[in-house]
Amino acid sequence: MNIILLGPPGAGKGTQAEKLIKELDAVQISTGDIFRTNIKNNTPLGAKAKEYMNKGQLVPDELTIDLVWDALDKVEDGKSILLDGFPRNITQAEALDEGMQKRDNKIDKVININVPEDVIIERISGRRVNVSTGKVYHIKFNPPKVEGIDDETGEKLIQREDDTEAAVKERLDVYNKHTSVLIDYYNKKGILVTIDGAKTPEEVFDQIIKSLEK
Ligand code: AP5
Ligand code: ZN
């Protein structure tokens, strides 16, 4: 089963993806995580992506779409695919339809994680991440055992560079202008389910699992 996690910044896409890949034995493709790894490793792609990301803007489609093809081509046959942060506009959604078709594959479900703006701000301001692995914590809702340290690897946790007030405002604007139209796009295809993302991570996860069983 191939799934897209759709939702505004801070909705909990990464948090749910981490749980879902274990449950479904799926491969996660997170464009945001791929860009952040490239930035950390000082690659040319990272340098280009950083300019856009730190302002809260979308990285150009021509860079993003190619990167998703590369990731899709590496997925072993028979494994489920979980897309987090892609597609983010109609161009990317159409490219994905075409790309999946060419690979004799398709998207089965789109999970729209609905979260109000005040909750988003609280989540993003308390988020801490391990950039090496993409593991996400929250200082209040999901704190690490030792402050500032990843439980799993012992590496340092940091605040994302695009979690500043100005960048978050821009990310929300970009979501409202370019990404939220995908709710309608996938609803028309009959594969969209909307769930309440303002509950605890476990409750959100339960709703997702139930929606996949339908
Ligand atoms: P990306 O990394 O995809 O960021 P985003 O969409 O803004 O989403 P976030 O990662 O901020 O939030 P999330 O929904 O994953 O929430 P999380 O689980 O972390 O993209 C970043 C940038 O990269 C973009 O702005 C763009 O520049 C570029 N980019 C990426 N993809 C692109 C594309 N396709 N095209 C062009 N450009 C692209 O949770 C947030 C916090 O809340 C955490 O602290 C977590 O612990 C906590 N939390 C999660 N769930 C709960 C809960 N239920 N209750 C309480 N706390 C919770
Ligand atoms: Zn994320």
Coordinates of N, CA and C and ligand atoms in Angstrom, one line a residue:
M1 N 0.8 -1.2 0.0 CA 0.0 0.0 0.0 C 0.9 1.3 0.0
N2 N 0.6 2.1 -1.0 CA 1.4 3.4 -1.1 C 0.6 4.6 -0.6
I3 N 1.3 5.3 0.3 CA 0.5 6.4 1.1 C 1.3 7.7 1.0
I4 N 0.5 8.8 0.9 CA 1.0 10.1 1.0 C 0.5 10.7 2.3
L5 N 1.4 11.3 3.1 CA 1.0 12.0 4.3 C 1.0 13.5 3.9
L6 N -0.2 14.1 4.0 CA -0.4 15.5 3.6 C -0.7 16.3 4.8
G7 N -0.2 17.5 4.9 CA -0.6 18.3 6.0 C 0.3 19.5 6.1
P8 N -0.2 20.5 6.9 CA 0.6 21.8 7.0 C 1.9 21.5 7.8
P9 N 2.9 22.5 7.8 CA 4.1 22.3 8.6 C 3.7 22.0 10.0
G10 N 4.4 21.1 10.7 CA 4.2 20.8 12.1 C 3.0 20.0 12.3
A11 N 2.3 19.4 11.3 CA 1.1 18.6 11.5 C 1.4 17.3 12.2
G12 N 2.7 16.9 12.0 CA 3.0 15.6 12.6 C 3.3 14.5 11.5
K13 N 3.6 14.9 10.3 CA 3.9 14.0 9.2 C 5.1 13.1 9.6
G14 N 6.1 13.7 10.0 CA 7.4 13.0 10.3 C 7.1 12.0 11.5
T15 N 6.4 12.5 12.5 CA 6.2 11.7 13.7 C 5.3 10.5 13.3
Q16 N 4.3 10.7 12.5 CA 3.5 9.5 12.1 C 4.2 8.6 11.1
A17 N 5.0 9.2 10.3 CA 5.8 8.4 9.3 C 6.7 7.4 10.0
E18 N 7.3 7.9 11.1 CA 8.2 7.0 11.9 C 7.5 5.8 12.4
K19 N 6.2 6.0 12.9 CA 5.4 4.9 13.4 C 4.9 4.0 12.3
L20 N 4.5 4.6 11.2 CA 3.9 3.9 10.1 C 4.8 2.9 9.4
I21 N 6.1 3.4 9.2 CA 7.0 2.5 8.4 C 7.3 1.2 9.2
K22 N 7.2 1.3 10.5 CA 7.4 0.1 11.3 C 6.2 -0.8 11.2
E23 N 5.0 -0.2 11.3 CA 3.7 -1.0 11.2 C 3.5 -1.6 9.8
L24 N 3.9 -0.9 8.8 CA 3.5 -1.3 7.4 C 4.7 -1.9 6.7
D25 N 5.9 -1.9 7.3 CA 7.1 -2.3 6.7 C 7.3 -1.6 5.4
A26 N 7.2 -0.3 5.5 CA 7.2 0.6 4.3 C 8.5 1.4 4.3
V27 N 8.8 2.0 3.1 CA 10.0 2.8 3.0 C 9.5 4.3 3.0
Q28 N 10.1 5.1 3.9 CA 9.7 6.5 4.0 C 10.5 7.3 3.0
I29 N 9.8 8.2 2.2 CA 10.5 9.1 1.4 C 10.1 10.5 1.8
S30 N 11.0 11.2 2.5 CA 10.7 12.5 3.1 C 11.6 13.5 2.3
T31 N 11.0 14.4 1.5 CA 11.8 15.3 0.7 C 12.6 16.3 1.7
G32 N 11.9 16.7 2.7 CA 12.5 17.6 3.7 C 13.7 17.0 4.3
D33 N 13.6 15.7 4.7 CA 14.7 15.0 5.4 C 15.9 14.8 4.3
I34 N 15.5 14.5 3.1 CA 16.6 14.4 2.1 C 17.3 15.7 1.9
F35 N 16.6 16.8 1.8 CA 17.3 18.1 1.7 C 18.2 18.4 2.9
R36 N 17.6 18.1 4.1 CA 18.4 18.4 5.3 C 19.7 17.6 5.4
T37 N 19.6 16.3 4.9 CA 20.8 15.5 4.9 C 21.8 16.1 3.9
N38 N 21.3 16.5 2.8 CA 22.2 17.1 1.8 C 22.9 18.4 2.3
I39 N 22.1 19.2 3.1 CA 22.7 20.4 3.6 C 23.8 20.1 4.6
K40 N 23.5 19.1 5.5 CA 24.4 18.7 6.5 C 25.7 18.1 5.8
N41 N 25.6 17.4 4.7 CA 26.8 16.9 4.0 C 27.4 17.8 3.0
N42 N 26.9 19.1 3.0 CA 27.5 20.1 2.1 C 27.5 19.7 0.7
T43 N 26.5 19.1 0.2 CA 26.4 18.7 -1.2 C 25.9 20.0 -2.1
P44 N 26.1 20.0 -3.4 CA 25.6 21.0 -4.2 C 24.1 21.2 -4.1
L45 N 23.4 20.0 -4.1 CA 21.9 20.1 -3.9 C 21.6 20.8 -2.6
G46 N 22.3 20.4 -1.5 CA 22.0 21.0 -0.2 C 22.2 22.5 -0.3
A47 N 23.2 23.0 -0.9 CA 23.5 24.4 -1.0 C 22.3 25.1 -1.7
K48 N 21.8 24.5 -2.8 CA 20.7 25.1 -3.5 C 19.5 25.1 -2.7
A49 N 19.2 24.0 -2.1 CA 17.9 23.8 -1.3 C 17.9 24.7 -0.1
K50 N 19.0 24.9 0.5 CA 19.1 25.7 1.7 C 18.6 27.2 1.5
E51 N 18.9 27.7 0.4 CA 18.5 29.1 0.1 C 17.0 29.2 0.2
Y52 N 16.3 28.2 -0.3 CA 14.8 28.3 -0.3 C 14.2 27.9 1.0
M53 N 14.8 26.8 1.6 CA 14.2 26.3 2.8 C 14.3 27.3 4.0
N54 N 15.4 27.9 4.1 CA 15.6 28.9 5.3 C 14.6 30.0 5.2
K55 N 14.1 30.3 4.0 CA 13.1 31.4 3.8 C 11.7 30.8 3.9
G56 N 11.6 29.5 4.0 CA 10.3 28.9 4.1 C 9.6 28.7 2.7
Q57 N 10.4 28.9 1.6 CA 9.8 28.7 0.3 C 10.0 27.3 -0.2
L58 N 9.3 26.9 -1.2 CA 9.5 25.6 -1.8 C 10.7 25.5 -2.6
V59 N 11.5 24.4 -2.5 CA 12.6 24.2 -3.4 C 12.0 24.0 -4.8
P60 N 12.7 24.5 -5.9 CA 12.1 24.3 -7.2 C 11.8 22.9 -7.6
D61 N 10.7 22.8 -8.3 CA 10.1 21.4 -8.7 C 11.2 20.6 -9.4
E62 N 12.0 21.2 -10.3 CA 12.9 20.4 -11.1 C 14.0 19.7 -10.3
L63 N 14.3 20.3 -9.1 CA 15.3 19.6 -8.2 C 14.5 18.6 -7.4
T64 N 13.3 18.9 -7.0 CA 12.6 18.0 -6.1 C 12.1 16.8 -6.7
I65 N 11.5 16.9 -7.9 CA 10.9 15.7 -8.6 C 12.0 14.7 -9.0
D66 N 13.1 15.1 -9.5 CA 14.2 14.2 -9.8 C 14.7 13.4 -8.6
L67 N 14.7 14.1 -7.5 CA 15.2 13.4 -6.3 C 14.2 12.3 -5.8
V68 N 12.9 12.6 -6.0 CA 11.9 11.6 -5.7 C 12.0 10.4 -6.6
W69 N 12.2 10.6 -7.9 CA 12.4 9.5 -8.8 C 13.6 8.6 -8.4
D70 N 14.7 9.3 -8.0 CA 15.8 8.5 -7.5 C 15.4 7.6 -6.3
A71 N 14.7 8.2 -5.4 CA 14.3 7.5 -4.2 C 13.4 6.4 -4.6
L72 N 12.4 6.6 -5.5 CA 11.4 5.6 -5.8 C 12.1 4.4 -6.5
D73 N 13.1 4.7 -7.3 CA 13.9 3.6 -8.0 C 14.7 2.7 -7.1
K74 N 14.9 3.3 -5.9 CA 15.7 2.5 -4.9 C 14.8 1.6 -4.1
V75 N 13.5 1.8 -4.1 CA 12.6 1.0 -3.3 C 12.5 -0.4 -3.8
E76 N 12.8 -1.4 -2.9 CA 12.7 -2.8 -3.3 C 11.3 -3.2 -3.8
D77 N 11.2 -4.1 -4.7 CA 9.9 -4.5 -5.2 C 9.0 -5.1 -4.1
G78 N 7.8 -4.7 -4.1 CA 6.8 -5.3 -3.1 C 6.8 -4.4 -1.8
K79 N 7.7 -3.5 -1.6 CA 7.7 -2.7 -0.4 C 6.7 -1.6 -0.5
S80 N 6.0 -1.2 0.6 CA 5.1 -0.1 0.5 C 5.9 1.2 0.5
I81 N 5.3 2.3 0.0 CA 6.0 3.6 -0.1 C 5.2 4.6 0.8
L82 N 5.9 5.3 1.6 CA 5.3 6.4 2.4 C 5.9 7.7 2.1
L83 N 5.1 8.6 1.4 CA 5.7 9.9 1.1 C 5.3 10.9 2.1
D84 N 6.3 11.6 2.6 CA 6.1 12.7 3.6 C 6.7 14.0 3.1
G85 N 5.8 14.9 2.8 CA 6.3 16.2 2.3 C 6.4 16.3 0.8
F86 N 5.9 15.4 0.1 CA 5.8 15.3 -1.3 C 4.6 14.6 -1.7
P87 N 3.8 15.0 -2.7 CA 3.9 16.3 -3.4 C 3.4 17.5 -2.6
R88 N 3.8 18.7 -3.1 CA 3.4 19.9 -2.3 C 2.7 20.9 -3.2
N89 N 2.5 20.6 -4.5 CA 1.8 21.5 -5.4 C 1.2 20.6 -6.5
I90 N 0.4 21.2 -7.4 CA -0.2 20.4 -8.4 C 0.8 19.8 -9.4
T91 N 1.8 20.6 -9.8 CA 2.9 20.1 -10.7 C 3.5 18.8 -10.1
Q92 N 3.8 18.8 -8.9 CA 4.5 17.7 -8.3 C 3.5 16.5 -8.2
A93 N 2.2 16.8 -7.9 CA 1.2 15.7 -7.8 C 1.0 15.1 -9.2
E94 N 1.0 15.9 -10.3 CA 0.8 15.3 -11.6 C 2.1 14.5 -12.0
A95 N 3.2 15.0 -11.7 CA 4.5 14.3 -12.0 C 4.5 13.0 -11.2
L96 N 4.0 13.0 -10.0 CA 4.0 11.7 -9.2 C 3.0 10.7 -9.9
D97 N 1.9 11.1 -10.3 CA 0.9 10.2 -11.0 C 1.6 9.6 -12.2
E98 N 2.3 10.4 -13.0 CA 2.9 9.9 -14.2 C 4.1 9.0 -13.8
G99 N 4.9 9.4 -12.8 CA 6.0 8.6 -12.4 C 5.6 7.2 -11.9
M100 N 4.5 7.2 -11.1 CA 4.1 5.9 -10.5 C 3.5 5.0 -11.6
Q101 N 2.8 5.6 -12.5 CA 2.2 4.9 -13.6 C 3.3 4.2 -14.4
K102 N 4.4 5.0 -14.7 CA 5.5 4.4 -15.5 C 6.1 3.2 -14.8
R103 N 6.1 3.2 -13.5 CA 6.6 2.1 -12.7 C 5.6 1.1 -12.3
D104 N 4.4 1.1 -13.1 CA 3.3 0.2 -12.8 C 2.9 0.2 -11.4
N105 N 2.8 1.4 -10.8 CA 2.5 1.5 -9.4 C 1.5 2.6 -9.3
K106 N 0.9 2.8 -8.0 CA 0.0 3.9 -7.8 C -0.1 4.3 -6.4
I107 N -0.6 5.4 -6.1 CA -0.9 5.9 -4.7 C -2.3 5.3 -4.3
D108 N -2.3 4.6 -3.1 CA -3.6 4.0 -2.7 C -4.3 4.9 -1.8
K109 N -3.6 5.7 -0.9 CA -4.3 6.5 0.1 C -3.5 7.8 0.4
V110 N -4.3 8.8 0.6 CA -3.7 10.1 1.0 C -4.3 10.5 2.3
I111 N -3.4 10.6 3.3 CA -3.9 10.9 4.7 C -3.7 12.4 4.9
N112 N -4.7 13.1 5.0 CA -4.7 14.5 5.3 C -4.8 14.8 6.8
I113 N -3.6 15.3 7.3 CA -3.6 15.5 8.8 C -4.0 16.9 9.1
N114 N -5.1 17.1 9.7 CA -5.7 18.4 9.9 C -5.4 18.9 11.3
V115 N -4.7 20.1 11.3 CA -4.3 20.7 12.6 C -4.5 22.2 12.6
P116 N -5.1 22.8 13.6 CA -5.3 24.2 13.5 C -3.9 25.0 13.7
E117 N -4.0 26.3 13.3 CA -2.7 27.0 13.3 C -2.1 27.3 14.7
D118 N -2.9 27.5 15.7 CA -2.3 27.7 17.0 C -1.5 26.5 17.5
V119 N -2.0 25.3 17.2 CA -1.3 24.0 17.6 C 0.0 23.9 16.8
I120 N -0.1 24.3 15.5 CA 1.1 24.2 14.7 C 2.2 25.0 15.3
I121 N 1.9 26.3 15.6 CA 2.9 27.2 16.2 C 3.6 26.6 17.4
E122 N 2.7 26.0 18.3 CA 3.2 25.5 19.6 C 4.1 24.2 19.3
R123 N 3.7 23.4 18.3 CA 4.5 22.2 18.0 C 5.9 22.6 17.4
I124 N 5.8 23.6 16.5 CA 7.1 23.9 15.8 C 8.1 24.6 16.7
S125 N 7.5 25.5 17.6 CA 8.5 26.2 18.5 C 9.2 25.3 19.5
G126 N 8.5 24.1 19.8 CA 9.2 23.2 20.8 C 9.9 22.0 20.1
R127 N 9.9 22.0 18.8 CA 10.5 20.9 18.1 C 12.0 20.9 18.2
R128 N 12.6 19.7 18.4 CA 14.1 19.5 18.4 C 14.3 18.3 17.5
V129 N 15.3 18.3 16.7 CA 15.6 17.2 15.7 C 17.0 16.7 15.7
N130 N 17.2 15.5 15.4 CA 18.5 15.0 15.1 C 18.7 15.0 13.5
V131 N 19.5 15.9 13.0 CA 19.6 16.1 11.6 C 20.2 14.8 10.9
S132 N 21.0 14.0 11.6 CA 21.6 12.9 10.9 C 20.5 11.8 10.6
T133 N 19.5 11.7 11.5 CA 18.6 10.6 11.3 C 17.2 11.1 11.0
G134 N 16.9 12.4 11.2 CA 15.6 12.9 11.0 C 14.6 12.7 12.2
K135 N 15.1 12.0 13.3 CA 14.3 11.8 14.5 C 13.9 13.1 15.1
V136 N 12.6 13.1 15.4 CA 11.9 14.4 15.9 C 11.5 14.2 17.3
Y137 N 11.7 15.3 18.1 CA 11.3 15.3 19.5 C 10.5 16.7 19.7
H138 N 9.9 16.8 20.9 CA 9.3 18.1 21.3 C 9.6 18.3 22.7
I139 N 10.0 19.5 23.1 CA 10.4 19.7 24.5 C 9.3 19.4 25.5
K140 N 8.1 19.6 25.1 CA 7.0 19.3 26.0 C 6.2 18.0 25.7
F141 N 5.9 17.8 24.4 CA 5.0 16.7 24.1 C 5.8 15.4 23.9
N142 N 7.0 15.4 23.6 CA 7.8 14.2 23.4 C 9.3 14.5 23.7
P143 N 9.6 14.7 25.0 CA 10.9 15.1 25.3 C 11.9 13.9 25.3
P144 N 13.2 14.2 24.9 CA 14.2 13.1 25.0 C 14.5 12.9 26.5
K145 N 15.1 11.7 26.8 CA 15.4 11.4 28.2 C 16.4 12.4 28.8
V146 N 17.4 12.8 28.0 CA 18.3 13.8 28.5 C 18.2 15.0 27.6
E147 N 18.0 16.2 28.2 CA 17.7 17.4 27.4 C 18.7 17.6 26.3
G148 N 18.3 17.8 25.0 CA 19.1 18.2 23.9 C 19.9 17.0 23.3
I149 N 19.6 15.8 23.8 CA 20.4 14.6 23.3 C 19.4 13.5 22.8
D150 N 19.7 13.0 21.6 CA 18.9 11.9 21.0 C 19.0 10.6 21.8
D151 N 17.8 10.1 22.2 CA 17.8 8.9 23.0 C 18.5 7.7 22.3
E152 N 18.3 7.7 20.9 CA 18.7 6.5 20.1 C 20.2 6.5 19.8
T153 N 20.8 7.7 19.5 CA 22.2 7.7 19.0 C 23.1 8.5 19.9
G154 N 22.6 9.3 20.9 CA 23.4 10.1 21.7 C 23.9 11.4 21.1
E155 N 23.4 11.6 19.8 CA 23.8 12.9 19.1 C 23.0 14.1 19.6
K156 N 23.6 15.3 19.3 CA 22.9 16.5 19.7 C 21.7 16.8 19.0
L157 N 20.7 17.3 19.7 CA 19.4 17.7 19.0 C 19.5 19.2 18.8
I158 N 18.9 19.7 17.6 CA 19.0 21.1 17.3 C 17.6 21.6 16.9
Q159 N 17.5 22.9 16.9 CA 16.3 23.5 16.3 C 16.5 23.7 14.8
R160 N 15.5 23.3 14.0 CA 15.7 23.5 12.5 C 15.8 25.0 12.2
E161 N 16.6 25.2 11.1 CA 16.9 26.6 10.7 C 15.6 27.3 10.2
D162 N 14.7 26.4 9.7 CA 13.5 27.0 9.1 C 12.3 27.1 10.2
D163 N 12.7 26.9 11.4 CA 11.7 27.0 12.5 C 11.7 28.3 13.1
T164 N 12.2 29.4 12.4 CA 12.1 30.7 12.9 C 10.7 31.3 12.7
E165 N 10.3 32.3 13.4 CA 9.0 32.8 13.2 C 8.7 33.3 11.8
A166 N 9.7 33.9 11.2 CA 9.4 34.4 9.8 C 9.3 33.3 8.8
A167 N 10.2 32.3 9.0 CA 10.1 31.2 8.0 C 8.8 30.3 8.2
V168 N 8.4 30.2 9.4 CA 7.2 29.4 9.7 C 6.0 30.2 9.1
K169 N 5.9 31.5 9.2 CA 4.8 32.2 8.6 C 4.8 32.0 7.1
E170 N 6.0 32.1 6.5 CA 6.1 31.8 5.0 C 5.7 30.4 4.7
R171 N 6.1 29.4 5.5 CA 5.7 28.0 5.2 C 4.2 27.8 5.3
L172 N 3.6 28.5 6.2 CA 2.1 28.4 6.3 C 1.5 29.0 5.1
D173 N 2.0 30.2 4.7 CA 1.4 30.9 3.5 C 1.6 30.0 2.2
V174 N 2.8 29.4 2.1 CA 3.0 28.5 1.0 C 2.1 27.3 1.0
Y175 N 1.9 26.7 2.2 CA 0.9 25.6 2.3 C -0.5 26.0 1.9
N176 N -0.9 27.2 2.4 CA -2.3 27.6 2.0 C -2.4 27.9 0.6
K177 N -1.4 28.5 -0.1 CA -1.5 28.9 -1.5 C -1.3 27.7 -2.4
H178 N -0.3 26.8 -2.1 CA 0.1 25.8 -3.1 C -0.2 24.4 -2.8
T179 N -0.2 24.0 -1.5 CA -0.3 22.6 -1.1 C -1.7 22.2 -0.7
S180 N -2.5 23.2 -0.1 CA -3.8 22.8 0.4 C -4.8 22.4 -0.8
V181 N -4.5 22.9 -2.0 CA -5.3 22.5 -3.1 C -5.2 21.0 -3.4
L182 N -4.2 20.3 -2.9 CA -4.1 18.9 -3.1 C -5.2 18.1 -2.4
I183 N -5.7 18.7 -1.3 CA -6.8 18.0 -0.6 C -8.0 17.8 -1.6
D184 N -8.3 18.8 -2.4 CA -9.3 18.6 -3.4 C -8.9 17.7 -4.5
Y185 N -7.7 17.8 -4.9 CA -7.1 17.0 -6.0 C -7.3 15.5 -5.7
Y186 N -6.9 15.1 -4.5 CA -7.0 13.7 -4.1 C -8.4 13.3 -3.7
N187 N -9.2 14.2 -3.2 CA -10.6 13.9 -2.8 C -11.3 13.5 -4.1
K188 N -11.1 14.2 -5.2 CA -11.7 13.9 -6.4 C -11.3 12.5 -7.0
K189 N -10.2 12.1 -6.6 CA -9.7 10.8 -7.0 C -10.3 9.7 -6.1
G190 N -10.9 10.1 -5.0 CA -11.6 9.2 -4.1 C -10.6 8.5 -3.2
I191 N -9.4 9.0 -3.0 CA -8.4 8.3 -2.1 C -8.0 9.1 -0.9
L192 N -8.7 10.2 -0.6 CA -8.3 11.1 0.5 C -9.1 10.7 1.8
V193 N -8.3 10.6 2.9 CA -9.0 10.6 4.2 C -8.5 11.7 5.0
T194 N -9.4 12.4 5.8 CA -8.9 13.5 6.6 C -9.0 13.0 8.1
I195 N -7.9 13.2 8.8 CA -8.0 12.8 10.2 C -7.7 14.0 11.1
D196 N -8.1 13.9 12.4 CA -7.9 15.0 13.3 C -6.5 14.9 13.9
G197 N -5.6 15.8 13.5 CA -4.2 15.7 13.9 C -3.9 16.4 15.2
A198 N -4.9 17.0 15.9 CA -4.7 17.7 17.1 C -4.8 16.9 18.3
K199 N -4.8 15.5 18.1 CA -4.9 14.6 19.3 C -3.4 14.2 19.6
T200 N -3.3 13.2 20.6 CA -2.0 12.8 20.9 C -1.4 12.0 19.7
P201 N -0.1 11.8 19.7 CA 0.5 11.0 18.6 C -0.1 9.6 18.4
E202 N -0.4 9.0 19.6 CA -0.9 7.6 19.6 C -2.3 7.7 19.0
E203 N -3.2 8.7 19.4 CA -4.5 8.7 18.9 C -4.5 9.0 17.4
V204 N -3.6 9.9 17.0 CA -3.5 10.2 15.5 C -3.2 8.9 14.8
F205 N -2.2 8.2 15.3 CA -1.8 7.0 14.7 C -2.9 6.0 14.6
D206 N -3.7 5.8 15.6 CA -4.9 4.9 15.6 C -5.9 5.3 14.5
Q207 N -6.1 6.6 14.4 CA -7.0 7.0 13.3 C -6.5 6.7 11.9
I208 N -5.2 6.8 11.8 CA -4.6 6.5 10.5 C -4.8 5.0 10.2
I209 N -4.4 4.2 11.1 CA -4.5 2.7 10.9 C -5.9 2.3 10.6
K210 N -6.9 2.9 11.3 CA -8.3 2.6 11.1 C -8.7 3.0 9.6
S211 N -8.2 4.2 9.2 CA -8.6 4.7 7.9 C -8.0 3.8 6.8
L212 N -6.8 3.1 7.1 CA -6.2 2.3 6.1 C -6.9 0.9 6.0
E213 N -7.6 0.6 7.0 CA -8.4 -0.7 7.0 C -9.6 -0.7 6.2
K214 N -10.1 0.6 6.0 CA -11.4 0.7 5.3 C -11.3 0.4 3.8
Ligands
AP5_1 P1 9.4 19.5 5.6 O1 10.6 19.0 6.3 O2 8.6 18.6 4.8 O3 8.6 20.4 6.5 P2 7.1 20.8 6.7 O4 6.1 20.2 5.7 O5 7.0 22.2 7.0 O6 6.7 19.9 7.9 P3 7.5 19.7 9.2 O7 8.6 18.8 9.1 O8 7.7 21.1 9.8 O9 6.3 19.1 10.2 P4 5.8 17.6 10.3 O10 4.4 17.6 9.8 O11 6.7 16.6 9.8 O12 5.7 17.5 11.9 P5 6.6 16.8 12.9 O13 6.3 15.3 13.0 O14 8.0 17.2 12.8 O15 10.0 20.6 4.5 C1 10.8 21.6 4.9 C2 11.2 22.5 3.7 O16 11.9 21.7 2.7 C3 10.0 23.2 3.0 O17 9.6 24.4 3.6 C4 10.7 23.3 1.6 O18 11.5 24.5 1.6 C5 11.5 22.1 1.4 N1 10.7 21.0 0.8 C6 10.4 19.8 1.3 N2 9.7 19.1 0.5 C7 9.5 19.8 -0.6 C8 8.8 19.6 -1.9 N3 8.1 18.5 -2.1 N4 8.9 20.6 -2.8 C9 9.6 21.7 -2.6 N5 10.2 22.0 -1.4 C10 10.2 21.0 -0.5 O19 6.0 17.4 14.3 C11 6.2 18.7 14.7 C12 6.5 18.8 16.2 O20 5.3 18.5 16.9 C13 7.5 17.8 16.7 O21 8.2 18.5 17.7 C14 6.7 16.6 17.2 O22 7.4 16.0 18.3 C15 5.5 17.3 17.7 N6 4.3 16.5 17.5 C16 4.0 15.7 16.4 N7 2.7 15.2 16.5 C17 2.3 15.6 17.7 C18 1.1 15.3 18.4 N8 0.1 14.5 17.9 N9 0.9 15.9 19.6 C19 1.9 16.7 20.2 N10 3.0 17.0 19.5 C20 3.2 16.4 18.3
ZN2 ZN 8.6 16.7 8.8

